[in-house]
Amino acid sequence: MRLVRLAQQPSRVAEDVRAALASLGRGSNVVGGVALIGASPVDGRPVEAVVVMPKGILIVIGVDLPDPALKLEAPLGGPWKADGWPLVHGDTSINPATDALSLSAACTHRIADIAPGAGPIGTIIAVGPYVETVDQPAADLAGSVRVLYPTATTMLAATVSLASAPSPRSVQQARELIAALAPDAPPMPEEMLLGEGFSAYSDDEPTVIRENPLVAIAPTVPVRHPGKRPTKSAVPPAPPAKPVKAAPPVQQAVAVKPPPPEAAPAEPGPKTSQQSKTVKWLPVAAIGLLIVLLIAAISVASSSDDTASTQAPPPPAPSTAPSTSPPPPSSAVESIQFTSRASAADQKCASHAYGDVQSSLQQTSCAGVKRASFAGSIDGRNAAVTVAVVDFPDAGQATAFKATADTPGGGGILDLATETGQWQGEVPVFEGAAYQSSVDGKSVRLVQVVWVPGPSTPDDPGLVRGAKAALELPVNG
């Protein structure tokens, strides 16, 4: 699941909501989707998140409790109790979630209006500051609302149970829905949405064309099978040729012409007979000559092979010319081994970014971006490294961009090998990555390092050491 921060969230439990959603990691290995943090679907009233998933939509609204609780009894249509004590929220509210449920209903109607047939729409009432156990009646659990304290486990269980459409929405549908719910959200590349589990085509589109466009331009010229005639033809078929006996190879190579009439000898009879004999003997002589040449060639080849097999080859002479075979794409920095997996460069900076970093690049004249992916070995443990070098026209723009990229939760640059499918084995997930950055004049370098397999944490000593080492890696587009 990918997080896009739009505005400040209204409740104290919002930090726990964001942390729980972030713990799901990017990509569709678990649930997938895009979480619009702080979105305001209705009348500018922000909610903790609107989560657009491939098979459903979740509205997450926070409810702050007065104190932590070990057990919360939370019926949707009745009073709540925290550790046996009743909880009220305002003079006219049945329970603290009354206003949240009203806002959820308004958001549900809004989504149904802008995206008819959007699939299941669920609601998560996130309570805090801390609740160990939430008790919901069975009748409420059969519906589309969950009350929970947001952790990775509870959020995962809720998303799986509430997003249950039979087929995923398409990339185009996801884009249109995100644009309607959050007009300020940066546009997302197709490869990013595909990675989050959205489909490349809609249910009403012919899948064969979207999956393989070459089918639409398949060749239509008929090919005649050897030995068979077509049933219809605009041109009458030619009669079959009579079989011709193949001549010996030598006779094909030697052509004997009779002498021209003006050069023909005057003597009749015997001379003509002798000339015919000479013509008949020519093929035989040619065959004999060919046999002699073949025997000579075989003898020379055999002699060369025997000589080569009996004599040891001389040692190669030293040469100062560079080797033609490329060196292995690996380098060692501070005793950490890095092996290149992918590298590329172009000028489409914003299309390779996400979050606030993408917004910054859309408003700045980026001169180009070089990206590279490396497999690393840190203290004997496998790691994955993604590096991006963004170039700007002047140093001031580079410094401002680095400040945006260094902001926690501000987004970043997409990993090249993940986009292009060039990882060998398990594909890394750059969630909880150790992060480093540097500025060199007009260029900003961003580095992220994670363990493969995870999990990873930003303050892991090994990952931090690997990220600092990766600041020195050569990146060639």
CSV table of C-alpha atoms in Angstrom, one decimal:
chain,number,residue,atom,x,y,z
A,1,MET,CA,0.0,0.0,0.0
A,2,ARG,CA,1.3,3.4,-1.0
A,3,LEU,CA,0.7,6.5,1.2
A,4,VAL,CA,0.1,10.0,-0.2
A,5,ARG,CA,0.0,12.7,2.5
A,6,LEU,CA,-2.4,15.5,1.6
A,7,ALA,CA,-3.3,17.4,4.8
A,8,GLN,CA,-3.0,17.2,8.5
A,9,GLN,CA,-5.1,14.5,10.1
A,10,PRO,CA,-7.7,15.7,12.6
A,11,SER,CA,-7.3,13.2,15.5
A,12,ARG,CA,-4.6,12.2,17.9
A,13,VAL,CA,-4.8,8.6,16.8
A,14,ALA,CA,-3.9,9.7,13.3
A,15,GLU,CA,-0.2,8.9,13.8
A,16,ASP,CA,-1.1,5.3,14.7
A,17,VAL,CA,-3.3,5.1,11.6
A,18,ARG,CA,-0.5,6.3,9.4
A,19,ALA,CA,2.0,3.9,11.0
A,20,ALA,CA,-0.3,1.0,10.6
A,21,LEU,CA,-1.0,1.7,6.9
A,22,ALA,CA,2.7,2.2,6.3
A,23,SER,CA,3.6,-1.1,7.9
A,24,LEU,CA,1.7,-2.9,5.2
A,25,GLY,CA,4.5,-1.9,2.8
A,26,ARG,CA,4.4,-0.9,-0.8
A,27,GLY,CA,3.2,-3.2,-3.5
A,28,SER,CA,0.4,-5.7,-3.8
A,29,ASN,CA,2.1,-8.7,-2.0
A,30,VAL,CA,-0.3,-8.1,1.0
A,31,VAL,CA,-3.3,-5.9,0.0
A,32,GLY,CA,-2.1,-3.1,-2.3
A,33,GLY,CA,-3.7,0.2,-3.0
A,34,VAL,CA,-3.2,4.0,-2.4
A,35,ALA,CA,-4.0,5.6,1.0
A,36,LEU,CA,-4.9,9.2,0.7
A,37,ILE,CA,-3.9,10.5,4.1
A,38,GLY,CA,-5.9,13.5,5.2
A,39,ALA,CA,-8.3,13.5,2.2
A,40,SER,CA,-11.5,15.6,2.4
A,41,PRO,CA,-14.2,13.8,0.3
A,42,VAL,CA,-17.1,15.9,1.8
A,43,ASP,CA,-17.3,19.6,2.4
A,44,GLY,CA,-13.6,20.0,3.3
A,45,ARG,CA,-14.0,17.8,6.3
A,46,PRO,CA,-10.7,15.8,6.5
A,47,VAL,CA,-10.6,12.1,7.5
A,48,GLU,CA,-7.6,10.1,8.6
A,49,ALA,CA,-7.5,8.3,5.2
A,50,VAL,CA,-9.4,7.2,2.2
A,51,VAL,CA,-7.8,4.0,1.0
A,52,VAL,CA,-8.4,3.2,-2.7
A,53,MET,CA,-7.7,-0.5,-3.1
A,54,PRO,CA,-7.9,-2.8,-6.1
A,55,LYS,CA,-11.0,-4.6,-4.7
A,56,GLY,CA,-12.6,-1.9,-2.5
A,57,ILE,CA,-12.5,1.4,-0.8
A,58,LEU,CA,-11.9,2.1,2.9
A,59,ILE,CA,-12.8,5.3,4.8
A,60,VAL,CA,-10.7,5.6,8.0
A,61,ILE,CA,-11.9,8.0,10.7
A,62,GLY,CA,-10.2,8.5,14.0
A,63,VAL,CA,-12.0,8.7,17.4
A,64,ASP,CA,-10.0,9.9,20.4
A,65,LEU,CA,-10.9,8.3,23.7
A,66,PRO,CA,-10.3,10.1,27.0
A,67,ASP,CA,-7.9,7.4,28.3
A,68,PRO,CA,-6.3,4.2,27.3
A,69,ALA,CA,-8.4,1.0,27.9
A,70,LEU,CA,-7.9,-2.7,28.2
A,71,LYS,CA,-11.3,-3.5,26.8
A,72,LEU,CA,-13.7,-1.4,24.8
A,73,GLU,CA,-17.2,-2.5,24.2
A,74,ALA,CA,-18.2,-0.7,21.0
A,75,PRO,CA,-21.7,-1.4,19.6
A,76,LEU,CA,-22.4,0.9,16.7
A,77,GLY,CA,-26.0,1.6,17.8
A,78,GLY,CA,-25.5,1.7,21.6
A,79,PRO,CA,-23.4,3.1,24.4
A,80,TRP,CA,-19.8,2.3,24.6
A,81,LYS,CA,-18.0,1.1,27.7
A,82,ALA,CA,-14.3,1.3,28.5
A,83,ASP,CA,-13.3,-1.2,31.1
A,84,GLY,CA,-16.9,-1.2,32.3
A,85,TRP,CA,-17.3,2.6,32.4
A,86,PRO,CA,-19.7,4.2,30.0
A,87,LEU,CA,-18.4,6.6,27.4
A,88,VAL,CA,-20.3,9.5,26.0
A,89,HIS,CA,-19.4,12.1,23.4
A,90,GLY,CA,-21.6,15.2,23.5
A,91,ASP,CA,-25.1,15.6,24.8
A,92,THR,CA,-26.9,14.1,21.8
A,93,SER,CA,-24.4,11.4,20.8
A,94,ILE,CA,-25.1,7.7,21.5
A,95,ASN,CA,-21.4,6.9,21.6
A,96,PRO,CA,-18.1,8.6,20.7
A,97,ALA,CA,-18.4,7.3,17.1
A,98,THR,CA,-21.8,8.9,16.3
A,99,ASP,CA,-20.2,11.8,14.4
A,100,ALA,CA,-17.7,9.6,12.7
A,101,LEU,CA,-20.4,7.3,11.4
A,102,SER,CA,-22.3,10.3,10.1
A,103,LEU,CA,-19.2,11.5,8.3
A,104,SER,CA,-18.6,8.0,6.9
A,105,ALA,CA,-22.1,7.9,5.5
A,106,ALA,CA,-21.6,11.2,3.7
A,107,CYS,CA,-18.3,10.0,2.3
A,108,THR,CA,-19.9,6.8,1.1
A,109,HIS,CA,-22.6,8.7,-0.7
A,110,ARG,CA,-20.0,11.0,-2.3
A,111,ILE,CA,-17.9,8.1,-3.6
A,112,ALA,CA,-21.0,6.3,-4.9
A,113,ASP,CA,-21.9,9.5,-6.8
A,114,ILE,CA,-18.5,10.1,-8.4
A,115,ALA,CA,-17.8,6.4,-9.1
A,116,PRO,CA,-20.9,4.3,-9.6
A,117,GLY,CA,-20.1,0.7,-9.2
A,118,ALA,CA,-16.9,1.5,-7.3
A,119,GLY,CA,-17.2,-1.8,-5.4
A,120,PRO,CA,-17.4,-2.4,-1.6
A,121,ILE,CA,-17.0,0.7,0.5
A,122,GLY,CA,-16.0,-0.1,4.1
A,123,THR,CA,-15.4,2.1,7.2
A,124,ILE,CA,-12.8,1.8,9.9
A,125,ILE,CA,-13.3,3.6,13.2
A,126,ALA,CA,-9.8,3.9,14.6
A,127,VAL,CA,-9.8,4.4,18.4
A,128,GLY,CA,-7.0,5.5,20.7
A,129,PRO,CA,-4.8,6.4,22.4
A,130,TYR,CA,-4.6,2.7,23.1
A,131,VAL,CA,-7.1,-0.2,23.4
A,132,GLU,CA,-6.0,-3.8,24.0
A,133,THR,CA,-9.3,-5.4,23.0
A,134,VAL,CA,-12.3,-4.1,21.1
A,135,ASP,CA,-15.5,-6.0,21.5
A,136,GLN,CA,-18.0,-5.6,18.6
A,137,PRO,CA,-21.4,-7.4,18.4
A,138,ALA,CA,-21.6,-10.1,15.8
A,139,ALA,CA,-24.3,-8.2,13.9
A,140,ASP,CA,-22.0,-5.2,13.5
A,141,LEU,CA,-19.1,-7.4,12.4
A,142,ALA,CA,-21.3,-8.8,9.6
A,143,GLY,CA,-21.6,-5.2,8.2
A,144,SER,CA,-19.1,-2.8,6.6
A,145,VAL,CA,-17.9,-1.0,9.8
A,146,ARG,CA,-15.0,-2.1,12.0
A,147,VAL,CA,-14.0,-0.5,15.3
A,148,LEU,CA,-10.3,-1.2,16.1
A,149,TYR,CA,-7.1,0.2,17.6
A,150,PRO,CA,-4.9,0.6,14.5
A,151,THR,CA,-2.0,-1.8,14.4
A,152,ALA,CA,-0.5,-3.7,11.5
A,153,THR,CA,-2.5,-6.8,12.4
A,154,THR,CA,-5.8,-5.2,12.9
A,155,MET,CA,-5.6,-3.0,9.8
A,156,LEU,CA,-4.6,-5.9,7.7
A,157,ALA,CA,-7.5,-8.0,8.9
A,158,ALA,CA,-9.9,-5.1,8.3
A,159,THR,CA,-8.7,-4.4,4.8
A,160,VAL,CA,-8.8,-8.0,3.7
A,161,SER,CA,-12.4,-8.5,5.0
A,162,LEU,CA,-13.8,-5.2,3.8
A,163,ALA,CA,-12.2,-5.1,0.3
A,164,SER,CA,-13.8,-8.1,-1.3
A,165,ALA,CA,-14.7,-7.3,-4.9
A,166,PRO,CA,-14.5,-10.2,-7.3
A,167,SER,CA,-12.1,-8.4,-9.7
A,168,PRO,CA,-9.7,-5.5,-9.3
A,169,ARG,CA,-10.4,-2.0,-10.6
A,170,SER,CA,-8.3,-0.8,-13.6
A,171,VAL,CA,-5.5,1.7,-13.5
A,172,GLN,CA,-7.6,4.2,-15.3
A,173,GLN,CA,-10.5,3.8,-12.8
A,174,ALA,CA,-8.1,4.2,-9.9
A,175,ARG,CA,-6.7,7.4,-11.4
A,176,GLU,CA,-10.1,8.9,-12.0
A,177,LEU,CA,-11.3,8.0,-8.4
A,178,ILE,CA,-8.1,9.4,-6.8
A,179,ALA,CA,-8.4,12.6,-8.8
A,180,ALA,CA,-12.0,13.0,-7.8
A,181,LEU,CA,-11.3,12.3,-4.1
A,182,ALA,CA,-8.1,14.3,-3.9
A,183,PRO,CA,-7.6,16.8,-6.7
A,184,ASP,CA,-4.3,17.9,-5.2
A,185,ALA,CA,-2.8,14.4,-5.2
A,186,PRO,CA,0.1,14.1,-7.6
A,187,PRO,CA,-0.5,11.9,-10.7
A,188,MET,CA,0.8,8.4,-10.4
A,189,PRO,CA,2.6,6.5,-13.1
A,190,GLU,CA,0.9,3.4,-14.6
A,191,GLU,CA,3.8,1.1,-13.4
A,192,MET,CA,3.2,2.3,-9.8
A,193,LEU,CA,-0.5,1.5,-9.9
A,194,LEU,CA,0.1,-1.8,-11.5
A,195,GLY,CA,2.6,-2.6,-8.7
A,196,GLU,CA,-0.2,-1.8,-6.2
A,197,GLY,CA,-2.4,-4.5,-7.7
A,198,PHE,CA,-4.6,-2.5,-10.1
A,199,SER,CA,-5.5,-4.1,-13.3
A,200,ALA,CA,-4.2,-3.0,-16.7
A,201,TYR,CA,-7.7,-3.2,-18.2
A,202,SER,CA,-11.3,-2.7,-17.3
A,203,ASP,CA,-13.9,-5.5,-17.2
A,204,ASP,CA,-15.6,-4.0,-20.2
A,205,GLU,CA,-12.5,-3.8,-22.3
A,206,PRO,CA,-11.3,-6.7,-24.5
A,207,THR,CA,-8.5,-8.2,-22.5
A,208,VAL,CA,-6.6,-9.7,-25.4
A,209,ILE,CA,-5.9,-6.3,-26.9
A,210,ARG,CA,-4.6,-4.7,-23.7
A,211,GLU,CA,-2.5,-7.7,-22.7
A,212,ASN,CA,-1.0,-8.2,-26.2
A,213,PRO,CA,-1.4,-5.3,-28.6
A,214,LEU,CA,0.4,-7.2,-31.4
A,215,VAL,CA,-2.7,-9.5,-31.7
A,216,ALA,CA,-4.5,-6.6,-33.3
A,217,ILE,CA,-2.0,-6.4,-36.1
A,218,ALA,CA,-1.5,-10.1,-36.8
A,219,PRO,CA,-0.5,-10.9,-40.4
A,220,THR,CA,-3.4,-11.8,-42.7
A,221,VAL,CA,-1.4,-13.0,-45.7
A,222,PRO,CA,-2.1,-16.7,-46.3
A,223,VAL,CA,0.9,-19.0,-46.4
A,224,ARG,CA,0.7,-21.9,-48.8
A,225,HIS,CA,1.7,-25.2,-47.3
A,226,PRO,CA,4.2,-27.2,-49.3
A,227,GLY,CA,2.6,-29.8,-51.5
A,228,LYS,CA,-1.0,-28.3,-51.1
A,229,ARG,CA,-3.0,-26.0,-53.4
A,230,PRO,CA,-5.2,-23.3,-52.1
A,231,THR,CA,-8.9,-23.9,-52.6
A,232,LYS,CA,-9.3,-20.5,-54.4
A,233,SER,CA,-6.9,-18.2,-56.2
A,234,ALA,CA,-7.3,-15.1,-58.3
A,235,VAL,CA,-4.5,-16.4,-60.6
A,236,PRO,CA,-4.9,-19.9,-62.1
A,237,PRO,CA,-2.3,-22.2,-60.7
A,238,ALA,CA,0.5,-23.3,-63.0
A,239,PRO,CA,0.6,-26.9,-64.0
A,240,PRO,CA,2.9,-29.0,-61.9
A,241,ALA,CA,6.4,-29.3,-63.3
A,242,LYS,CA,7.7,-32.7,-64.3
A,243,PRO,CA,10.2,-34.2,-62.0
A,244,VAL,CA,13.8,-33.7,-63.1
A,245,LYS,CA,16.5,-36.1,-62.2
A,246,ALA,CA,19.2,-34.3,-60.4
A,247,ALA,CA,22.6,-34.3,-62.2
A,248,PRO,CA,25.8,-35.1,-60.4
A,249,PRO,CA,27.4,-32.1,-58.7
A,250,VAL,CA,30.4,-32.0,-61.1
A,251,GLN,CA,28.2,-32.0,-64.1
A,252,GLN,CA,26.3,-29.1,-62.8
A,253,ALA,CA,29.5,-27.1,-62.3
A,254,VAL,CA,31.0,-27.9,-65.7
A,255,ALA,CA,29.1,-26.6,-68.8
A,256,VAL,CA,30.3,-27.9,-72.2
A,257,LYS,CA,29.1,-26.0,-75.2
A,258,PRO,CA,29.2,-27.3,-78.7
A,259,PRO,CA,31.4,-25.2,-81.0
A,260,PRO,CA,29.6,-22.4,-82.9
A,261,PRO,CA,28.7,-23.2,-86.5
A,262,GLU,CA,31.3,-20.9,-88.0
A,263,ALA,CA,34.1,-22.5,-86.0
A,264,ALA,CA,32.9,-26.1,-86.6
A,265,PRO,CA,35.5,-28.3,-88.4
A,266,ALA,CA,34.9,-29.0,-92.1
A,267,GLU,CA,35.8,-32.7,-91.8
A,268,PRO,CA,32.7,-34.8,-91.4
A,269,GLY,CA,32.4,-38.3,-90.0
A,270,PRO,CA,35.4,-39.4,-87.9
A,271,LYS,CA,36.2,-35.9,-86.5
A,272,THR,CA,32.7,-35.6,-85.2
A,273,SER,CA,32.9,-39.0,-83.5
A,274,GLN,CA,36.2,-38.1,-81.8
A,275,GLN,CA,34.8,-34.8,-80.6
A,276,SER,CA,31.8,-36.6,-79.0
A,277,LYS,CA,34.2,-38.9,-77.2
A,278,THR,CA,36.1,-35.9,-75.9
A,279,VAL,CA,33.0,-34.3,-74.5
A,280,LYS,CA,32.0,-37.6,-72.8
A,281,TRP,CA,35.4,-37.8,-71.1
A,282,LEU,CA,35.3,-34.3,-69.7
A,283,PRO,CA,32.9,-35.1,-66.8
A,284,VAL,CA,35.0,-38.1,-65.8
A,285,ALA,CA,38.2,-36.1,-65.8
A,286,ALA,CA,36.5,-33.4,-63.8
A,287,ILE,CA,35.4,-36.0,-61.2
A,288,GLY,CA,38.9,-37.3,-61.0
A,289,LEU,CA,40.3,-33.9,-60.5
A,290,LEU,CA,37.8,-33.1,-57.8
A,291,ILE,CA,38.7,-36.4,-55.9
A,292,VAL,CA,42.4,-35.5,-56.1
A,293,LEU,CA,41.7,-32.0,-54.7
A,294,LEU,CA,39.5,-33.4,-51.8
A,295,ILE,CA,42.2,-36.0,-50.9
A,296,ALA,CA,44.8,-33.3,-50.8
A,297,ALA,CA,42.7,-31.0,-48.7
A,298,ILE,CA,42.0,-33.8,-46.2
A,299,SER,CA,45.6,-34.6,-46.0
A,300,VAL,CA,46.6,-31.0,-45.3
A,301,ALA,CA,43.9,-30.6,-42.6
A,302,SER,CA,44.9,-33.9,-40.9
A,303,SER,CA,48.5,-32.8,-40.9
A,304,SER,CA,47.7,-29.5,-39.3
A,305,ASP,CA,45.5,-31.2,-36.6
A,306,ASP,CA,48.3,-33.6,-35.8
A,307,THR,CA,50.8,-30.8,-35.6
A,308,ALA,CA,48.6,-28.8,-33.3
A,309,SER,CA,47.9,-31.8,-31.1
A,310,THR,CA,51.5,-32.7,-30.7
A,311,GLN,CA,52.9,-29.3,-30.0
A,312,ALA,CA,52.1,-27.3,-26.9
A,313,PRO,CA,50.8,-23.8,-27.6
A,314,PRO,CA,53.3,-21.0,-26.9
A,315,PRO,CA,52.6,-18.9,-23.9
A,316,PRO,CA,50.6,-15.7,-24.8
A,317,ALA,CA,52.7,-12.7,-25.2
A,318,PRO,CA,52.1,-9.8,-22.8
A,319,SER,CA,49.9,-7.1,-24.2
A,320,THR,CA,49.0,-3.7,-23.2
A,321,ALA,CA,45.7,-3.6,-25.0
A,322,PRO,CA,42.6,-3.5,-22.7
A,323,SER,CA,40.6,-6.7,-22.3
A,324,THR,CA,37.5,-7.0,-24.5
A,325,SER,CA,35.4,-8.8,-21.9
A,326,PRO,CA,33.7,-6.3,-19.5
A,327,PRO,CA,34.5,-6.5,-15.8
A,328,PRO,CA,31.8,-7.9,-13.5
A,329,PRO,CA,29.4,-5.1,-12.5
A,330,SER,CA,30.4,-5.0,-8.9
A,331,SER,CA,32.4,-2.8,-6.6
A,332,ALA,CA,33.4,-2.7,-3.0
A,333,VAL,CA,33.0,0.4,-0.9
A,334,GLU,CA,34.1,0.3,2.7
A,335,SER,CA,34.3,-3.6,2.7
A,336,ILE,CA,30.6,-3.8,1.5
A,337,GLN,CA,30.1,-5.6,-1.8
A,338,PHE,CA,27.7,-4.1,-4.4
A,339,THR,CA,26.6,-5.8,-7.6
A,340,SER,CA,24.8,-3.8,-10.3
A,341,ARG,CA,21.3,-4.9,-11.2
A,342,ALA,CA,20.1,-2.0,-13.4
A,343,SER,CA,21.0,1.5,-14.4
A,344,ALA,CA,19.3,4.1,-16.7
A,345,ALA,CA,19.0,7.9,-17.2
A,346,ASP,CA,16.4,10.2,-18.7
A,347,GLN,CA,14.7,13.5,-18.3
A,348,LYS,CA,11.3,12.3,-17.0
A,349,CYS,CA,12.1,13.1,-13.4
A,350,ALA,CA,8.6,13.5,-12.0
A,351,SER,CA,7.3,10.3,-13.6
A,352,HIS,CA,9.8,8.3,-11.6
A,353,ALA,CA,8.9,9.9,-8.2
A,354,TYR,CA,6.1,9.8,-5.7
A,355,GLY,CA,4.7,11.9,-2.9
A,356,ASP,CA,6.0,15.4,-2.1
A,357,VAL,CA,9.2,14.6,-4.1
A,358,GLN,CA,7.1,14.2,-7.2
A,359,SER,CA,5.2,17.4,-6.6
A,360,SER,CA,8.5,19.2,-6.1
A,361,LEU,CA,9.9,17.9,-9.4
A,362,GLN,CA,6.7,18.8,-11.2
A,363,GLN,CA,7.3,22.5,-10.2
A,364,THR,CA,11.0,22.5,-10.8
A,365,SER,CA,13.1,22.4,-14.0
A,366,CYS,CA,14.9,19.1,-13.5
A,367,ALA,CA,17.8,18.6,-15.9
A,368,GLY,CA,17.7,14.8,-15.7
A,369,VAL,CA,17.7,11.8,-13.3
A,370,LYS,CA,20.1,8.8,-13.2
A,371,ARG,CA,18.9,5.7,-11.4
A,372,ALA,CA,20.6,2.5,-10.4
A,373,SER,CA,19.9,-0.6,-8.4
A,374,PHE,CA,22.4,-2.8,-6.6
A,375,ALA,CA,22.4,-6.0,-4.7
A,376,GLY,CA,24.6,-5.7,-1.7
A,377,SER,CA,26.2,-7.9,1.0
A,378,ILE,CA,26.5,-6.3,4.4
A,379,ASP,CA,28.0,-8.3,7.2
A,380,GLY,CA,27.2,-11.4,5.3
A,381,ARG,CA,23.5,-10.5,4.9
A,382,ASN,CA,21.8,-9.8,1.6
A,383,ALA,CA,20.6,-6.2,1.0
A,384,ALA,CA,19.1,-4.2,-1.8
A,385,VAL,CA,20.2,-0.6,-2.7
A,386,THR,CA,18.4,1.9,-4.8
A,387,VAL,CA,20.2,5.1,-5.9
A,388,ALA,CA,18.9,8.2,-7.7
A,389,VAL,CA,20.9,11.2,-8.8
A,390,VAL,CA,18.8,14.2,-9.8
A,391,ASP,CA,20.4,17.0,-11.7
A,392,PHE,CA,19.1,20.6,-11.6
A,393,PRO,CA,20.0,23.8,-13.6
A,394,ASP,CA,21.4,25.5,-10.5
A,395,ALA,CA,22.6,24.7,-7.0
A,396,GLY,CA,19.7,26.5,-5.2
A,397,GLN,CA,17.1,24.2,-6.8
A,398,ALA,CA,19.2,21.2,-5.8
A,399,THR,CA,19.4,22.3,-2.2
A,400,ALA,CA,15.7,23.0,-2.0
A,401,PHE,CA,14.9,19.6,-3.5
A,402,LYS,CA,17.2,17.8,-1.0
A,403,ALA,CA,15.3,19.5,1.9
A,404,THR,CA,12.0,18.1,0.5
A,405,ALA,CA,13.4,14.6,0.0
A,406,ASP,CA,14.8,14.5,3.5
A,407,THR,CA,11.4,15.2,5.1
A,408,PRO,CA,10.1,12.0,6.6
A,409,GLY,CA,7.1,10.7,4.7
A,410,GLY,CA,7.8,13.2,1.9
A,411,GLY,CA,8.1,10.6,-0.9
A,412,GLY,CA,11.1,9.6,-3.0
A,413,ILE,CA,12.3,8.1,-6.3
A,414,LEU,CA,11.0,4.8,-7.5
A,415,ASP,CA,13.5,1.9,-7.7
A,416,LEU,CA,14.6,1.1,-11.3
A,417,ALA,CA,15.1,-2.6,-11.0
A,418,THR,CA,11.6,-3.0,-9.4
A,419,GLU,CA,10.0,-1.0,-12.3
A,420,THR,CA,11.8,-3.0,-15.0
A,421,GLY,CA,11.7,-6.4,-13.4
A,422,GLN,CA,15.5,-6.9,-13.2
A,423,TRP,CA,15.8,-8.2,-9.6
A,424,GLN,CA,17.1,-11.8,-9.4
A,425,GLY,CA,15.0,-13.8,-6.9
A,426,GLU,CA,13.0,-12.0,-4.3
A,427,VAL,CA,12.0,-8.4,-5.1
A,428,PRO,CA,12.9,-6.1,-2.3
A,429,VAL,CA,10.3,-3.8,-0.6
A,430,PHE,CA,11.9,-0.4,0.2
A,431,GLU,CA,9.7,0.1,3.3
A,432,GLY,CA,11.5,0.9,6.5
A,433,ALA,CA,14.7,1.6,4.5
A,434,ALA,CA,17.8,3.3,5.8
A,435,TYR,CA,18.1,6.6,4.0
A,436,GLN,CA,21.0,8.9,3.1
A,437,SER,CA,21.3,11.9,0.8
A,438,SER,CA,24.0,14.3,-0.4
A,439,VAL,CA,24.2,17.3,-2.6
A,440,ASP,CA,27.1,18.0,-5.0
A,441,GLY,CA,26.7,21.3,-6.7
A,442,LYS,CA,23.7,21.0,-8.9
A,443,SER,CA,23.1,17.2,-8.2
A,444,VAL,CA,21.3,15.5,-5.4
A,445,ARG,CA,21.8,11.9,-4.6
A,446,LEU,CA,19.2,9.8,-2.7
A,447,VAL,CA,19.9,6.4,-1.3
A,448,GLN,CA,17.7,3.7,0.2
A,449,VAL,CA,18.9,0.3,1.6
A,450,VAL,CA,16.8,-2.6,2.9
A,451,TRP,CA,17.4,-6.2,3.9
A,452,VAL,CA,16.4,-8.9,1.5
A,453,PRO,CA,14.3,-10.5,2.9
A,454,GLY,CA,13.0,-7.9,5.4
A,455,PRO,CA,11.9,-6.5,7.7
A,456,SER,CA,14.1,-3.4,7.8
A,457,THR,CA,14.3,-0.3,10.0
A,458,PRO,CA,15.7,3.1,9.2
A,459,ASP,CA,18.1,3.1,12.1
A,460,ASP,CA,19.5,-0.4,11.6
A,461,PRO,CA,23.3,0.0,12.0
A,462,GLY,CA,24.1,-2.3,9.0
A,463,LEU,CA,21.7,-0.6,6.7
A,464,VAL,CA,22.8,2.8,7.7
A,465,ARG,CA,26.4,1.8,7.1
A,466,GLY,CA,25.4,0.4,3.7
A,467,ALA,CA,23.5,3.6,2.8
A,468,LYS,CA,26.5,5.8,3.6
A,469,ALA,CA,28.7,3.6,1.5
A,470,ALA,CA,26.3,3.8,-1.4
A,471,LEU,CA,26.8,7.5,-1.5
A,472,GLU,CA,30.1,6.8,-3.2
A,473,LEU,CA,28.8,4.2,-5.7
A,474,PRO,CA,29.2,5.2,-9.4
A,475,VAL,CA,25.8,5.7,-11.2
A,476,ASN,CA,26.0,5.7,-14.9
A,477,GLY,CA,22.9,6.1,-17.0
